[in-house]
Short mmCIF file of C-alpha atoms in Angstrom, two decimals:
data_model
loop_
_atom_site.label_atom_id
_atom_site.label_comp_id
_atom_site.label_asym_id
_atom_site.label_seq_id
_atom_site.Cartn_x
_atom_site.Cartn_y
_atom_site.Cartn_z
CA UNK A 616 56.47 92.02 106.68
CA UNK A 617 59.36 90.38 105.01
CA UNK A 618 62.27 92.34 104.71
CA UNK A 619 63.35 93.91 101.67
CA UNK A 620 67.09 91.80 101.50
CA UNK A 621 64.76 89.00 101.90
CA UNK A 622 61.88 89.54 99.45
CA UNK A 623 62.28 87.24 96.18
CA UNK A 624 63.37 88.64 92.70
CA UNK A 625 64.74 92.00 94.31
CA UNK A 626 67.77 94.20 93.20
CA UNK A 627 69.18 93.47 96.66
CA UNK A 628 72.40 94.00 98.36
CA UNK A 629 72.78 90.44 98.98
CA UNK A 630 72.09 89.90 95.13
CA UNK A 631 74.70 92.84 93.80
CA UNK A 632 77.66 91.93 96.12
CA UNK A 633 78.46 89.09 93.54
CA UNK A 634 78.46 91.35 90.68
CA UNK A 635 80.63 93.99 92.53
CA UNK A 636 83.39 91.23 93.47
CA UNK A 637 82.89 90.15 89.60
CA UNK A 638 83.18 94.07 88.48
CA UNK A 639 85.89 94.21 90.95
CA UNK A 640 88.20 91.41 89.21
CA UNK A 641 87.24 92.23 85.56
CA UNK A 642 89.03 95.55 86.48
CA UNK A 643 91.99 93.98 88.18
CA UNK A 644 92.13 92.01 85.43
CA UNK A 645 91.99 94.72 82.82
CA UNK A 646 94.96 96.57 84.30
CA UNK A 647 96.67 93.58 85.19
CA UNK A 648 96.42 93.00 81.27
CA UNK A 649 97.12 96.69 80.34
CA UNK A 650 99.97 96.95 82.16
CA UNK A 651 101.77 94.38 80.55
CA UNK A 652 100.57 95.47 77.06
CA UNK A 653 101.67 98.86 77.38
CA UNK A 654 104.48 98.38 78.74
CA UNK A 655 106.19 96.09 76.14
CA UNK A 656 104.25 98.50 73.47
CA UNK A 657 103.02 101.87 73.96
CA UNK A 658 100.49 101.39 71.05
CA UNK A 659 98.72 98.27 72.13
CA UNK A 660 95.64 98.24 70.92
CA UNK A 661 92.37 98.37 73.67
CA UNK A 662 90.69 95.46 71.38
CA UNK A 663 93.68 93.53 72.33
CA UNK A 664 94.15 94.37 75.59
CA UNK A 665 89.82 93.66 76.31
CA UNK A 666 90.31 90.13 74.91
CA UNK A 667 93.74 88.94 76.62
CA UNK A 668 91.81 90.35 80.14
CA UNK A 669 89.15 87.86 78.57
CA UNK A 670 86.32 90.61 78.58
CA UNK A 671 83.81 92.15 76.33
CA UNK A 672 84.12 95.05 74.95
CA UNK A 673 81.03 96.65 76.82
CA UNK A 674 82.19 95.94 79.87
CA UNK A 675 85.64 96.69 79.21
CA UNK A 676 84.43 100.58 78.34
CA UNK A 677 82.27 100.56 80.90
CA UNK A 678 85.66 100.50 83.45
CA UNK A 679 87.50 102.42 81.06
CA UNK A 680 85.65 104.64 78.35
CA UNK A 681 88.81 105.88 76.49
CA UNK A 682 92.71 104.67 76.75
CA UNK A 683 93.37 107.79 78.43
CA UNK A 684 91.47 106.73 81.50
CA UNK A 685 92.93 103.65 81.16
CA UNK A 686 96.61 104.66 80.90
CA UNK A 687 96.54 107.59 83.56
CA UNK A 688 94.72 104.42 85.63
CA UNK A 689 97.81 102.04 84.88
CA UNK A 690 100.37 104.38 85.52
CA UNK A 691 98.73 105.45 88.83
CA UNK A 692 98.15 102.18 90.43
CA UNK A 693 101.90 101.33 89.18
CA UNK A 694 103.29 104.93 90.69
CA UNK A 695 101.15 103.76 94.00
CA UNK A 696 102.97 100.12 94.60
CA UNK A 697 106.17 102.21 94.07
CA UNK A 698 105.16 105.01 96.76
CA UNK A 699 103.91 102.16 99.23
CA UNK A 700 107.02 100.08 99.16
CA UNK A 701 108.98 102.63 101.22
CA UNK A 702 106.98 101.87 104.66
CA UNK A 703 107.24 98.20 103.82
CA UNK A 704 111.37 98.79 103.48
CA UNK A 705 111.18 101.04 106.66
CA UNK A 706 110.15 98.29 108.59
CA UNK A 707 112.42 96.19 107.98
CA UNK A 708 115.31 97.95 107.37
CA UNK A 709 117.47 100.31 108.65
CA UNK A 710 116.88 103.98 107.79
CA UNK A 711 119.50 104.51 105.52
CA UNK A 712 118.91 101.24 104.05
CA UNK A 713 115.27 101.49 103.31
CA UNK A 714 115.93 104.89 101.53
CA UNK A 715 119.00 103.27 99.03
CA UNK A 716 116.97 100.71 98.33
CA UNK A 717 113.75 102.31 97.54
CA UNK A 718 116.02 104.09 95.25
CA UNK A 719 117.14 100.88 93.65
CA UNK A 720 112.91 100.16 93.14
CA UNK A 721 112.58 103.67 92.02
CA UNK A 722 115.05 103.20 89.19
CA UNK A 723 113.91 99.80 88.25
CA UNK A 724 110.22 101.13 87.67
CA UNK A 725 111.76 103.83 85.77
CA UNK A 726 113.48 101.83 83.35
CA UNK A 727 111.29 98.58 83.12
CA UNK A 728 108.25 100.61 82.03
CA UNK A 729 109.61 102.46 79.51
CA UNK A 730 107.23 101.66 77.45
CA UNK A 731 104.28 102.71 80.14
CA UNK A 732 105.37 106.10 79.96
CA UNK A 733 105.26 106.16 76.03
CA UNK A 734 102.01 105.21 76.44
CA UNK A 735 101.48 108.45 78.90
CA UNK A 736 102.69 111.02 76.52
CA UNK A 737 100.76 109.72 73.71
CA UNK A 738 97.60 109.43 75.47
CA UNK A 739 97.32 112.76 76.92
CA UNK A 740 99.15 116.01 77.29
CA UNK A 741 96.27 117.79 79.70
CA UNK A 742 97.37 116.12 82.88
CA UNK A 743 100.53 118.08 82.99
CA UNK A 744 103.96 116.03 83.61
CA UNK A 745 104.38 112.68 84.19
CA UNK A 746 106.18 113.19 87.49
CA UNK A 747 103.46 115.38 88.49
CA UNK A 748 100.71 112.77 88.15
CA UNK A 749 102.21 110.40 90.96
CA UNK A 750 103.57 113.14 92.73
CA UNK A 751 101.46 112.98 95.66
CA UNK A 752 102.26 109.02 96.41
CA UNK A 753 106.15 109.48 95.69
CA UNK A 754 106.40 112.86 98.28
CA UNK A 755 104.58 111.15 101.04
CA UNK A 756 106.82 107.85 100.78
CA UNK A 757 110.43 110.10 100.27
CA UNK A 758 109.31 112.57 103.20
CA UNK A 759 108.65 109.11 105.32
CA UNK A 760 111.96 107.93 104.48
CA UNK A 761 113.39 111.49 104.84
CA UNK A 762 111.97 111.82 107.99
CA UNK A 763 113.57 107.95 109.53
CA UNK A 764 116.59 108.73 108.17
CA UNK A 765 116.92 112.49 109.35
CA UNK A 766 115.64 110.97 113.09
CA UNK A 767 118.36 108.62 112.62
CA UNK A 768 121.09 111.10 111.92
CA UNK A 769 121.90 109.20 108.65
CA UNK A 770 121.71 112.26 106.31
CA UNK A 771 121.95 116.15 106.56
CA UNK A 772 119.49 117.65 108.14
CA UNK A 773 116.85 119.44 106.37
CA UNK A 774 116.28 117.76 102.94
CA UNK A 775 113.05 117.94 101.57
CA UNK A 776 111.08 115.75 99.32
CA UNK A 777 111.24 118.29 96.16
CA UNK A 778 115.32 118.57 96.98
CA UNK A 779 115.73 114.51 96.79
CA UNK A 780 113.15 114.55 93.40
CA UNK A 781 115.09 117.05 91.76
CA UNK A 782 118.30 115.87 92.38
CA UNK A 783 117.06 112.03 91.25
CA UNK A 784 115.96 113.72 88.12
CA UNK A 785 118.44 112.64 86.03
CA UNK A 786 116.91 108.82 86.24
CA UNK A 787 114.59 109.85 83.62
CA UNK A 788 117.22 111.09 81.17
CA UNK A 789 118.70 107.26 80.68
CA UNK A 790 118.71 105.09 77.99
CA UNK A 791 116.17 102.06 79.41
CA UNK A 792 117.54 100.54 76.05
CA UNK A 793 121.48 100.59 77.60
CA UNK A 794 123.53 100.20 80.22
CA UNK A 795 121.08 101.67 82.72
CA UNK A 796 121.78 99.16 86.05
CA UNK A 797 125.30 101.05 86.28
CA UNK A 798 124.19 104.13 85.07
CA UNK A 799 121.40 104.60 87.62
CA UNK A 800 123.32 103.07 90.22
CA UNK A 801 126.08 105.15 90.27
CA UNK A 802 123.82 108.49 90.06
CA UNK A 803 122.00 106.96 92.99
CA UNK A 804 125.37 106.50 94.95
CA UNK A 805 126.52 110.12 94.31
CA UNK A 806 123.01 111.06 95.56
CA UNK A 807 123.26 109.27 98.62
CA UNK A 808 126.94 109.82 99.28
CA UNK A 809 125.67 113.88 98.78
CA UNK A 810 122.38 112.96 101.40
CA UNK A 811 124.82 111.34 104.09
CA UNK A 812 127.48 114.50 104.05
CA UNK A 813 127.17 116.45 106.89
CA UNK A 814 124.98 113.66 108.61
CA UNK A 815 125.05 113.95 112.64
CA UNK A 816 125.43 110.55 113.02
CA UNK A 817 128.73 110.22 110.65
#
């Protein structure tokens, strides 16, 4: 008997694995798209965004039946890159290092997409804070770099991940429209002059 992956004119796996890959990259493409949409407006509209990603509209609902799903998608995958960065910066860099400058990426994703987390509030309200929807991602990467720099004897013992959230909090109360390079760096510096006080290793 000839197997069934074999057999002619069958809805094989060998015959879906192209569509996946092609499903795959429409998506990729569609956030690619959205991202950049949203972020320069927080009211771009989903027609726009389907035809710049060069799809049709059944296909692009079929990934993403409403612009909430697409926005909470966006802003997750975006929160995610952020969140893995931190190993990528441990490995290369010194503890305390790694940790100022994942800081410095924090901040920059902050204030370049603005516009990404207009897009947030406006979509939904039911998925509680905005913090809260990346929060896993962001506590695993600051207890990682907590942890190096704590083994390290760079800062004070004991921090935690919600103590280093709450006291960068004030990143989301600046002006992305301003001055907010010298702003955020110098609320960064006090953060990380407060982290290193009382450090073994000083």
């Amino acid at each position: 008997m000839q197997p069934a992956e074999d057999a002619p004119g069958k809805n094989t796996p060998a015959k879906e694995a192209p569509l996946r890959s092609d499903a795959q990259r429409n998506r990729e493409r569609i956030l690619e798209v959205a991202l950049e949409e949203l972020t320069h407006s927080a009211d771009a509209p989903l027609s726009a965004i389907a035809k710049k990603a060069g799809v049709g509209q059944g296909t692009f609902y079929r990934n993403f039946p409403n612009r909430e799903s697409l926005v909470l998608e966006v802003y997750r995958y975006e929160v995610q890159q952020v969140s893995d960065t931190a190993c990528q910066l441990l490995e290369n860099r010194a503890p305390d290092q790694a940790l100022r400058e994942w800081m410095d990426r924090l901040a920059q994703y902050a204030m370049t997409k603005a516009g990404l987390r207009d897009a947030m509030r406006k979509a939904t309200t039911a998925h509680g804070t905005l913090a809260g929807l990346g929060h896993g991602s962001v506590t695993t990467a600051v207890a990682a770099l907590l942890e190096a720099n704590e083994e390290a004897g760079t800062i004070r013992p004991g921090v935690t991940p919600d103590d280093f959230l709450l006291a960068i909090a004030g990143l989301w109360q600046i002006d992305p429209h301003g001055d907010w390079h010298s702003r955020a760096d110098r609320l960064l510096d006090l953060v990380m002059d407060g982290l290193r006080a009382g450090a073994p290793g000083r």
